[in-house]
CSV table of C-alpha atoms in Angstrom, one decimal:
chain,number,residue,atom,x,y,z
A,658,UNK,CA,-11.2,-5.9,-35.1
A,659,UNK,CA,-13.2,-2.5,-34.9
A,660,UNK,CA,-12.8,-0.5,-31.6
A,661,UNK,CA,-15.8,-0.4,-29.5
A,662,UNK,CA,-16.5,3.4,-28.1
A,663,UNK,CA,-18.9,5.0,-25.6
A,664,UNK,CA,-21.0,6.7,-28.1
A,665,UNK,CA,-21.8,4.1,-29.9
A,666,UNK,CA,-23.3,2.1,-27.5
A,667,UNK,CA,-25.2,4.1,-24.6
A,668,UNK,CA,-28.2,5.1,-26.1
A,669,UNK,CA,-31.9,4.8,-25.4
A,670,UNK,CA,-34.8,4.4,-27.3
A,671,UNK,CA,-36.9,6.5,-24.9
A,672,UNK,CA,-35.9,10.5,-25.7
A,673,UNK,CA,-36.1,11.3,-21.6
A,674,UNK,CA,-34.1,8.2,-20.2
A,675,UNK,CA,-30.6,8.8,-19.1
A,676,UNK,CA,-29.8,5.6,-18.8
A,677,UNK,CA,-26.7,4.9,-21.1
A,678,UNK,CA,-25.5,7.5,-19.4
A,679,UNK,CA,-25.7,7.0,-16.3
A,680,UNK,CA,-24.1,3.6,-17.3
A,681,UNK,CA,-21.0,5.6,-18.1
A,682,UNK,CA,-21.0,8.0,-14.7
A,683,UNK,CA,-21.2,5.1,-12.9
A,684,UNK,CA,-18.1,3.3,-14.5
A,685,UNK,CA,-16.2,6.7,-13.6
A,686,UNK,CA,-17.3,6.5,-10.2
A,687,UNK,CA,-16.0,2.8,-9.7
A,688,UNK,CA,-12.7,4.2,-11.8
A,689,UNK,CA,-12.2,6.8,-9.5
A,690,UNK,CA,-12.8,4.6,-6.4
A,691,UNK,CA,-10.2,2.6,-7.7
A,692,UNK,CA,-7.7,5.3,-7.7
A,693,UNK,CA,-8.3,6.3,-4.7
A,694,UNK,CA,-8.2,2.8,-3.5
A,695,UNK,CA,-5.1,2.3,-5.0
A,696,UNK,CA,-3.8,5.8,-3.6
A,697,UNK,CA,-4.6,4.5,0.3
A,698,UNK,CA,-2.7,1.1,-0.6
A,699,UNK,CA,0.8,3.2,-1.7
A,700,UNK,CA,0.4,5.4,1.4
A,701,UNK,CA,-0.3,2.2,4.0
A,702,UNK,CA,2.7,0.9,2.4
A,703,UNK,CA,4.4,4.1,2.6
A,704,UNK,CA,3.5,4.0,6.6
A,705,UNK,CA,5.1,0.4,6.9
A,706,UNK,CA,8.2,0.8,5.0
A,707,UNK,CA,8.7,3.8,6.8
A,708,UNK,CA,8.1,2.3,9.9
A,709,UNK,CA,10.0,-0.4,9.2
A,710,UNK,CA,13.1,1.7,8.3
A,711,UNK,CA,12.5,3.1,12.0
A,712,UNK,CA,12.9,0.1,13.7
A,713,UNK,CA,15.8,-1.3,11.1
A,714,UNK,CA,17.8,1.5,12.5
A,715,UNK,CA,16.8,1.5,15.7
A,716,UNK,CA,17.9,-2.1,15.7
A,717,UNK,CA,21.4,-1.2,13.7
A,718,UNK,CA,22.1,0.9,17.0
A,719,UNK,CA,21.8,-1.8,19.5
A,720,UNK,CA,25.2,-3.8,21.0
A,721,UNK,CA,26.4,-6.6,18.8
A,722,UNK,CA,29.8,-8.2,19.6
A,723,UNK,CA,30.6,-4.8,21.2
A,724,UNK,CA,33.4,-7.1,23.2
A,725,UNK,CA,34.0,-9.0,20.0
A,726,UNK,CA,38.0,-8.2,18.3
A,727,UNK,CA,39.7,-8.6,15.3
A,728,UNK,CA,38.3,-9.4,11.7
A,729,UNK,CA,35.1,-10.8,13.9
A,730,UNK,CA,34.5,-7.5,14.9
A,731,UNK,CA,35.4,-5.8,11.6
A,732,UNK,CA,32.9,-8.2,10.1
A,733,UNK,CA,30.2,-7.5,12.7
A,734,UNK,CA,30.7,-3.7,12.7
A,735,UNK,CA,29.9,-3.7,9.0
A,736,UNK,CA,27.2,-5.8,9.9
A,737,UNK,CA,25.5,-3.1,11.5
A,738,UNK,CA,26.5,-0.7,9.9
A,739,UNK,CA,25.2,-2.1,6.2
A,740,UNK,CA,21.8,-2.7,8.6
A,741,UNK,CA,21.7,1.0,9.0
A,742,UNK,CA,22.2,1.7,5.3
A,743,UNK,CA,19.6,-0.8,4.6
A,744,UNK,CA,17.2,1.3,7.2
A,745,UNK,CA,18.3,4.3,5.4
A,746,UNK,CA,17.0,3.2,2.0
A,747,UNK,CA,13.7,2.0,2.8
A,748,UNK,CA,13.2,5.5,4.6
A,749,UNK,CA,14.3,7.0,1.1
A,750,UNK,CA,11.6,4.2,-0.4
A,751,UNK,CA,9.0,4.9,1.9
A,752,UNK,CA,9.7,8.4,0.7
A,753,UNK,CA,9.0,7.7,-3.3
A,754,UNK,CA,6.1,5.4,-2.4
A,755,UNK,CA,4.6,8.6,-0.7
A,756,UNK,CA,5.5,11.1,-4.2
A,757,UNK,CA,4.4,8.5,-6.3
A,758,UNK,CA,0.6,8.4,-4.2
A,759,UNK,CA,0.7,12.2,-4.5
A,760,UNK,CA,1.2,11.9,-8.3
A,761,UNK,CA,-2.2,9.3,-8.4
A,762,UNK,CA,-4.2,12.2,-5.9
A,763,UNK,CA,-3.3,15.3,-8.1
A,764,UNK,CA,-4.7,12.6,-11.2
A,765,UNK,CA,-7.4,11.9,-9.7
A,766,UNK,CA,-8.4,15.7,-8.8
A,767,UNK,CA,-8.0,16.6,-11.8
A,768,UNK,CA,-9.9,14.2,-13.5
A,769,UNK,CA,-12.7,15.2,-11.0
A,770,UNK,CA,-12.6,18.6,-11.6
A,771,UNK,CA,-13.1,18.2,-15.6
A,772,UNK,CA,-15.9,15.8,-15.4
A,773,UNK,CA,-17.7,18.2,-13.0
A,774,UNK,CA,-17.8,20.8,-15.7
A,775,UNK,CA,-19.3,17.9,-18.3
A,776,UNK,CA,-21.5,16.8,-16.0
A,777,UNK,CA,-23.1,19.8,-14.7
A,778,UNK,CA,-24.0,20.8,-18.5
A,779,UNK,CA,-25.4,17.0,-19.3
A,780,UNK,CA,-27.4,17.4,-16.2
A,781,UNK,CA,-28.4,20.9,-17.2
A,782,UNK,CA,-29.4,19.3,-20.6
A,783,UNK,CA,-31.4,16.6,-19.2
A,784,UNK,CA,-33.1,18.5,-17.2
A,785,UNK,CA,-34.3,21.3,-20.0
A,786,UNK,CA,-35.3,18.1,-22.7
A,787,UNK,CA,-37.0,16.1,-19.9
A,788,UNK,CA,-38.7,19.8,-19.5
A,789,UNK,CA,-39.6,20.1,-23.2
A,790,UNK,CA,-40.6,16.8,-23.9
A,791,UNK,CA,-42.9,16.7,-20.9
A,792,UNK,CA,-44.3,20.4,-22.4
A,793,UNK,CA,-44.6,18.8,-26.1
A,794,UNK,CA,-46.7,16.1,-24.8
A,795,UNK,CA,-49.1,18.2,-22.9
A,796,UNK,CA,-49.2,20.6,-25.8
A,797,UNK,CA,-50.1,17.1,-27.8
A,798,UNK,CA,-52.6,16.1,-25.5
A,799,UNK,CA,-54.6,19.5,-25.5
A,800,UNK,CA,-53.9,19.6,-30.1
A,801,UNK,CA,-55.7,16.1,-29.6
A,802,UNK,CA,-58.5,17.3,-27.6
A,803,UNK,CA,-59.2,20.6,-29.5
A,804,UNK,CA,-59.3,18.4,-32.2
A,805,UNK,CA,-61.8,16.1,-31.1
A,806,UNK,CA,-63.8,19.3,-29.5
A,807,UNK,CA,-63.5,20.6,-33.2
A,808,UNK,CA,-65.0,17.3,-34.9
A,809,UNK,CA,-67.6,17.2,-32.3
A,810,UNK,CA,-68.8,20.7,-33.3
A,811,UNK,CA,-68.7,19.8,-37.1
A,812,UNK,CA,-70.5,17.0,-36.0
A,813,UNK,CA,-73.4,19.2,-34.2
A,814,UNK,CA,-73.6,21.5,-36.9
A,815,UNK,CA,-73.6,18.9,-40.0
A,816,UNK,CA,-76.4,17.2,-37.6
A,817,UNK,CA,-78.5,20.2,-37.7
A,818,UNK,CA,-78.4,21.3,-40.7
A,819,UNK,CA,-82.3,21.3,-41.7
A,820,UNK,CA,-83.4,22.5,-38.5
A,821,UNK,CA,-85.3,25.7,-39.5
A,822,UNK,CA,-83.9,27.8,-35.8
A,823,UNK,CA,-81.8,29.7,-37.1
A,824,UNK,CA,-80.5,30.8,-33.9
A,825,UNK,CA,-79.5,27.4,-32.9
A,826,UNK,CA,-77.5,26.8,-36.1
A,827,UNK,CA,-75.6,30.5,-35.6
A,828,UNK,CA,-74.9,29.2,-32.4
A,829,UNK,CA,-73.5,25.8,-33.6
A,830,UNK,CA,-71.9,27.8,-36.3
A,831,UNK,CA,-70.0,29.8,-33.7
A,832,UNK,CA,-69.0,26.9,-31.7
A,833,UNK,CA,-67.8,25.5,-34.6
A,834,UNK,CA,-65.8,28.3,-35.5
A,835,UNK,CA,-64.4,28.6,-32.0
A,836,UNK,CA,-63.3,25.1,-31.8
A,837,UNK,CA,-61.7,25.2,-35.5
A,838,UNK,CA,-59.5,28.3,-33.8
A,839,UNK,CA,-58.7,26.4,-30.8
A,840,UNK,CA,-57.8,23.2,-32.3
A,841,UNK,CA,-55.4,25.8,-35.1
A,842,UNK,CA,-53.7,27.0,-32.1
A,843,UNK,CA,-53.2,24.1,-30.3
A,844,UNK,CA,-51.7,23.0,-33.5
A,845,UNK,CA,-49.6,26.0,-33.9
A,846,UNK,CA,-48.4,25.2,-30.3
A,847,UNK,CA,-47.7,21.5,-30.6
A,848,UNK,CA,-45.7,21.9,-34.0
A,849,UNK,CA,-43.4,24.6,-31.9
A,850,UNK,CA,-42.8,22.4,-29.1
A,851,UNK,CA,-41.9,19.6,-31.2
A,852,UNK,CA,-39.8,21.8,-33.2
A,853,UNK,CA,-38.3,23.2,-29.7
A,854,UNK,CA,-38.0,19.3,-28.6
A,855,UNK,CA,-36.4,18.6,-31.8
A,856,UNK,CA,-33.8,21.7,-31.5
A,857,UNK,CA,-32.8,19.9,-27.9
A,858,UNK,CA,-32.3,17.0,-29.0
A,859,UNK,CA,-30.4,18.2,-31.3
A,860,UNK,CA,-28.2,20.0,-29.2
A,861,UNK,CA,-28.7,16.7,-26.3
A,862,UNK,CA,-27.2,14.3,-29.1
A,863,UNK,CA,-24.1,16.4,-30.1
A,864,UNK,CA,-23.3,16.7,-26.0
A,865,UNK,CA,-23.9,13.1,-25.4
A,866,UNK,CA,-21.5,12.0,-28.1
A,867,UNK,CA,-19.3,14.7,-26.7
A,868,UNK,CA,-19.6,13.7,-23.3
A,869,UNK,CA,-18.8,10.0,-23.9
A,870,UNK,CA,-15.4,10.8,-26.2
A,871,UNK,CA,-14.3,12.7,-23.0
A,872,UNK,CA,-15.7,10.7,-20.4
A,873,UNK,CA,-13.8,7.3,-22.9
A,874,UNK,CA,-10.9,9.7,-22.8
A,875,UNK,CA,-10.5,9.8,-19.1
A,876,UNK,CA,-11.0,6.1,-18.6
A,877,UNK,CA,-8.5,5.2,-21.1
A,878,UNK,CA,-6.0,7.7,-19.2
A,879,UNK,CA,-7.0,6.5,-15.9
A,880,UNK,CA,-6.8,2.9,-17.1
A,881,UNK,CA,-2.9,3.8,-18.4
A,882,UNK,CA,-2.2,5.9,-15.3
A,883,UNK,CA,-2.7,3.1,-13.0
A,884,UNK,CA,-1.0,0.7,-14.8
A,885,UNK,CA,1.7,3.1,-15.0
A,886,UNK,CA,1.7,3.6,-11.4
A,887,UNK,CA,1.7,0.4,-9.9
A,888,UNK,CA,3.9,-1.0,-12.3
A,889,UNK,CA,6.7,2.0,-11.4
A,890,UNK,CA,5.4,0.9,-7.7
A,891,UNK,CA,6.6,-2.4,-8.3
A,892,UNK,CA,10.4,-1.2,-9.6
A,893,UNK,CA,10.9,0.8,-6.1
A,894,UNK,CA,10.3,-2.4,-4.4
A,895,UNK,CA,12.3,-4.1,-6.9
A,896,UNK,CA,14.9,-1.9,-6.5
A,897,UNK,CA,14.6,-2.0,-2.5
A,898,UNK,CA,15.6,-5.4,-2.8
A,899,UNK,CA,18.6,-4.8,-5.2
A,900,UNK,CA,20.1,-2.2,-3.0
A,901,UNK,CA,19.0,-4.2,0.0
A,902,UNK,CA,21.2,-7.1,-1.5
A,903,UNK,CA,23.6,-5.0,-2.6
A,904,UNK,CA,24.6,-3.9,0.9
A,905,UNK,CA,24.1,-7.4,2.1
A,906,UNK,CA,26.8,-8.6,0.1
A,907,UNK,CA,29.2,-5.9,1.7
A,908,UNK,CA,28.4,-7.6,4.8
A,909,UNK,CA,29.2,-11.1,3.2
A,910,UNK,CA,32.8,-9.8,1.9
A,911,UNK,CA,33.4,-8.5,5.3
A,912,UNK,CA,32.9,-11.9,6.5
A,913,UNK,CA,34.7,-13.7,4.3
A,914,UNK,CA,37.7,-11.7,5.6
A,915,UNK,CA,37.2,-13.1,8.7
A,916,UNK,CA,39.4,-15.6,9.6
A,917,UNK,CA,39.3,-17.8,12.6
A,918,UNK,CA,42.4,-18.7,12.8
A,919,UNK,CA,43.5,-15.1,12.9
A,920,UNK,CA,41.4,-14.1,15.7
A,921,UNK,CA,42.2,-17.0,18.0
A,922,UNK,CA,46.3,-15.9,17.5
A,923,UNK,CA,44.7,-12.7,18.1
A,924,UNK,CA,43.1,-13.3,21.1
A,925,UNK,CA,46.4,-15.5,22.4
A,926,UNK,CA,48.4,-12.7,21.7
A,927,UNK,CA,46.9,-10.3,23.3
A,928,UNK,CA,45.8,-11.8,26.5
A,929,UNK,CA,48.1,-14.4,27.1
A,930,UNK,CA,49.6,-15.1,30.8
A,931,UNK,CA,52.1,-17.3,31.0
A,932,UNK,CA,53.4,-20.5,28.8
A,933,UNK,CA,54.1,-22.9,32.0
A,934,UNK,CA,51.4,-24.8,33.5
A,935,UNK,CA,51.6,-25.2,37.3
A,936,UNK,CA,54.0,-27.4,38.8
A,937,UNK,CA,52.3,-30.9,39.6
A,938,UNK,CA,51.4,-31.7,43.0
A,939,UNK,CA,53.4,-33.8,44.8
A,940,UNK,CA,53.2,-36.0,48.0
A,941,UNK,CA,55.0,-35.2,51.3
A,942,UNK,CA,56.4,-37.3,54.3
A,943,UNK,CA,55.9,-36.1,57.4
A,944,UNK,CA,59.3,-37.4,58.5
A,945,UNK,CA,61.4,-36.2,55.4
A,946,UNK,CA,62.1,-32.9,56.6
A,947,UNK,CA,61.0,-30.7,60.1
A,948,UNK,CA,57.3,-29.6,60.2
A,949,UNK,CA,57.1,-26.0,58.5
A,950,UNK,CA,56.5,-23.7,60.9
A,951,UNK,CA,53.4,-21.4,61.2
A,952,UNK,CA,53.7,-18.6,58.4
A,953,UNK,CA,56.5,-20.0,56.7
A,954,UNK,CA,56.1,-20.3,52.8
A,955,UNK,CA,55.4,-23.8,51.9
A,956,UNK,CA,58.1,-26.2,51.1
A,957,UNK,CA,59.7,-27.3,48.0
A,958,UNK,CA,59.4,-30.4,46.1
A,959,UNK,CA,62.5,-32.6,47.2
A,960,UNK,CA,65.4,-32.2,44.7
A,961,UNK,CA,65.7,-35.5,42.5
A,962,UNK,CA,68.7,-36.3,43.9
A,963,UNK,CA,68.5,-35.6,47.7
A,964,UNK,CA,71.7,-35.3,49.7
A,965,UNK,CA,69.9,-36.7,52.9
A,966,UNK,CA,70.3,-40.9,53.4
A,967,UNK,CA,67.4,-43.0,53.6
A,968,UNK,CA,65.4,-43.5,56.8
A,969,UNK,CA,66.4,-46.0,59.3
A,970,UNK,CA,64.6,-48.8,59.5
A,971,UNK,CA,62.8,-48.7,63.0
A,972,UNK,CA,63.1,-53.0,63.3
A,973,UNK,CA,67.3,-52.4,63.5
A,974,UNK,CA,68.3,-52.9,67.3
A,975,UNK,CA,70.0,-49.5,67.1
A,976,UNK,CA,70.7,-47.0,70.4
A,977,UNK,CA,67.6,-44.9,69.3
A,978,UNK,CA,64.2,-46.6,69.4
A,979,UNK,CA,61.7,-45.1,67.0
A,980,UNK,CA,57.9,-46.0,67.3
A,981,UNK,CA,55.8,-46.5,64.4
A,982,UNK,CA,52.4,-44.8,64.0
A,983,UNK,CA,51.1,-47.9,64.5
A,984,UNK,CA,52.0,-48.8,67.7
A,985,UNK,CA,49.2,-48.2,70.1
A,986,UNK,CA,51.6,-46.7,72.8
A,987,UNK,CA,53.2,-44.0,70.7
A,988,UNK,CA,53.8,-40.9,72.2
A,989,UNK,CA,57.4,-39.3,71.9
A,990,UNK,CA,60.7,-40.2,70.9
A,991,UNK,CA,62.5,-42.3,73.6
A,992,UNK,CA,66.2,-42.2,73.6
């Protein structure tokens, strides 16, 4: 299939209309709004990487498991510490987003600065054929008025012919004469202006078709540049994710150290008190032993095999008379 190009394409049939190419200029304008478009997007992505990197290691600085111990805190301190690395490189990404935007603005000036040359001479040229064809056709309009002026005067003078005063016909004669010069000159002048119209078009036509290899030039750059730039856009944030994971996964080996049986033998270790449980609480009789007295350490638990007999039984008829809590009456020991 045949390439289509600019100067094939953008012409008009009318010598003073610049309409093809403005159809061109304008194209170039949207192409460089683009870039510029695209430019802002790198830097606001720039901004938010960047301030995301801020606040990533802000965040990696805070307490996590300071209180934490053993492979549990090994695995949490690398926790952090990969978060700081991860902070790290998108600061470094926000960075090449940033050179990458600056690459697209020095394009994009640059590309600005060599249409402004082109573009000043086109206008320049537009301006001086718009100039010459408007002075062509005026010089036309006056060659076809002289010539009708000169017709008309044949006209007078074939009319008169037989008239027998002579001074009329001299006079016809004259006017005659005067038109056939005027309508000579205007021809003279018409054939130079459309030779000077021709000789600008001339030089209009070999600008244009310049003009629109440059101008397809630059698109086809700008086009490519683009591409080139958001697709090499697109590998930093690939990569950000690759080192991002990258670092994750120290994180993951850390914690696949950890071991929880480890830290709980750790922790026992470290803090333990005492291997006994207290001793269990057992109940007292009031009459197995003397009250303690106020201040004295608590008793004992009776030894298993106590050396002291068993009570008497308060319903023997024995020399000592015990009372029972139950009788109504008690109040001391009687003997």
């Amino acid at each position: 299939m045949k390439n289509l190009h600019f100067k094939d394409f953008f012409w008009n049939s009318d010598l003073t209309s610049t309409g093809g190419y403005d159809a061109i200029v304008q194209y170039l304008n949207d192409g460089k709004r683009t870039c510029k478009e695209v430019e802002d997007f790198m830097k606001a992505r720039a901004s938010i990487e960047e301030k995301y990197a801020k606040d990533l290691l802000g965040l990696s600085k805070k307490v996590c498991g300071h209180n934490e111990m053993n492979t549990l805190k090994r695995s949490l301190d690398m926790f952090k510490l990969q978060t700081e690395h991860v902070s790290l490189s998108h600061l470094q990404l926000s960075h090449s987003l940033r050179e990458e935007a600056k690459k697209l603005e020095e394009f994009r000036e640059k590309q600005k600065e060599a249409r402004k040359k082109v573009e000043q001479q086109m206008d320049a040229l537009h301006k001086q054929k718009a100039s010459q064809y408007k002075k062509t056709m005026d010089s036309k309009k006056t060659y076809d008025q002289k010539c009708r002026d000169k017709e008309e005067a044949d006209q007078n003078v074939n009319r008169n012919t037989n008239t027998s005063n002579t001074k009329h016909i001299e006079k016809l004669f004259s006017k005659a004469q005067q038109a056939k010069q005027n309508a000579e000159e205007a021809d003279r002048l018409y054939q130079q202006n459309v030779t000077m119209v021709g000789k600008v078009r001339d030089e209009w036509l070999k600008e244009h078709i310049k003009a629109c290899e440059m101008f397809e030039k630059h698109s086809m750059e700008r086009i490519n540049f683009l591409r080139n730039t958001v697709w090499t856009h697109l590998n930093l944030l690939s990569q950000q994710c690759v080192t991002s994971d990258e670092l994750y996964e120290e994180v993951r080996k850390s914690f696949e150290q950890c071991d929880v049986q480890e830290d709980i033998e750790h922790f026992v270790n470290l803090r333990q008190i005492d291997d006994k449980p207290p001793a269990l609480v057992v109940y007292e009789n009031f009459y197995s032993g003397q009250r303690a007295q106020p201040g004295a350490p608590p008793s004992r638990p009776p030894p298993l095999n106590p050396r002291r007999g068993p009570l008497p039984d308060p319903t023997e008829n024995n020399d000592v008379i015990y009372s029972t809590v139950e009788d109504a009456g008690y109040s001391v020991i009687q003997y």
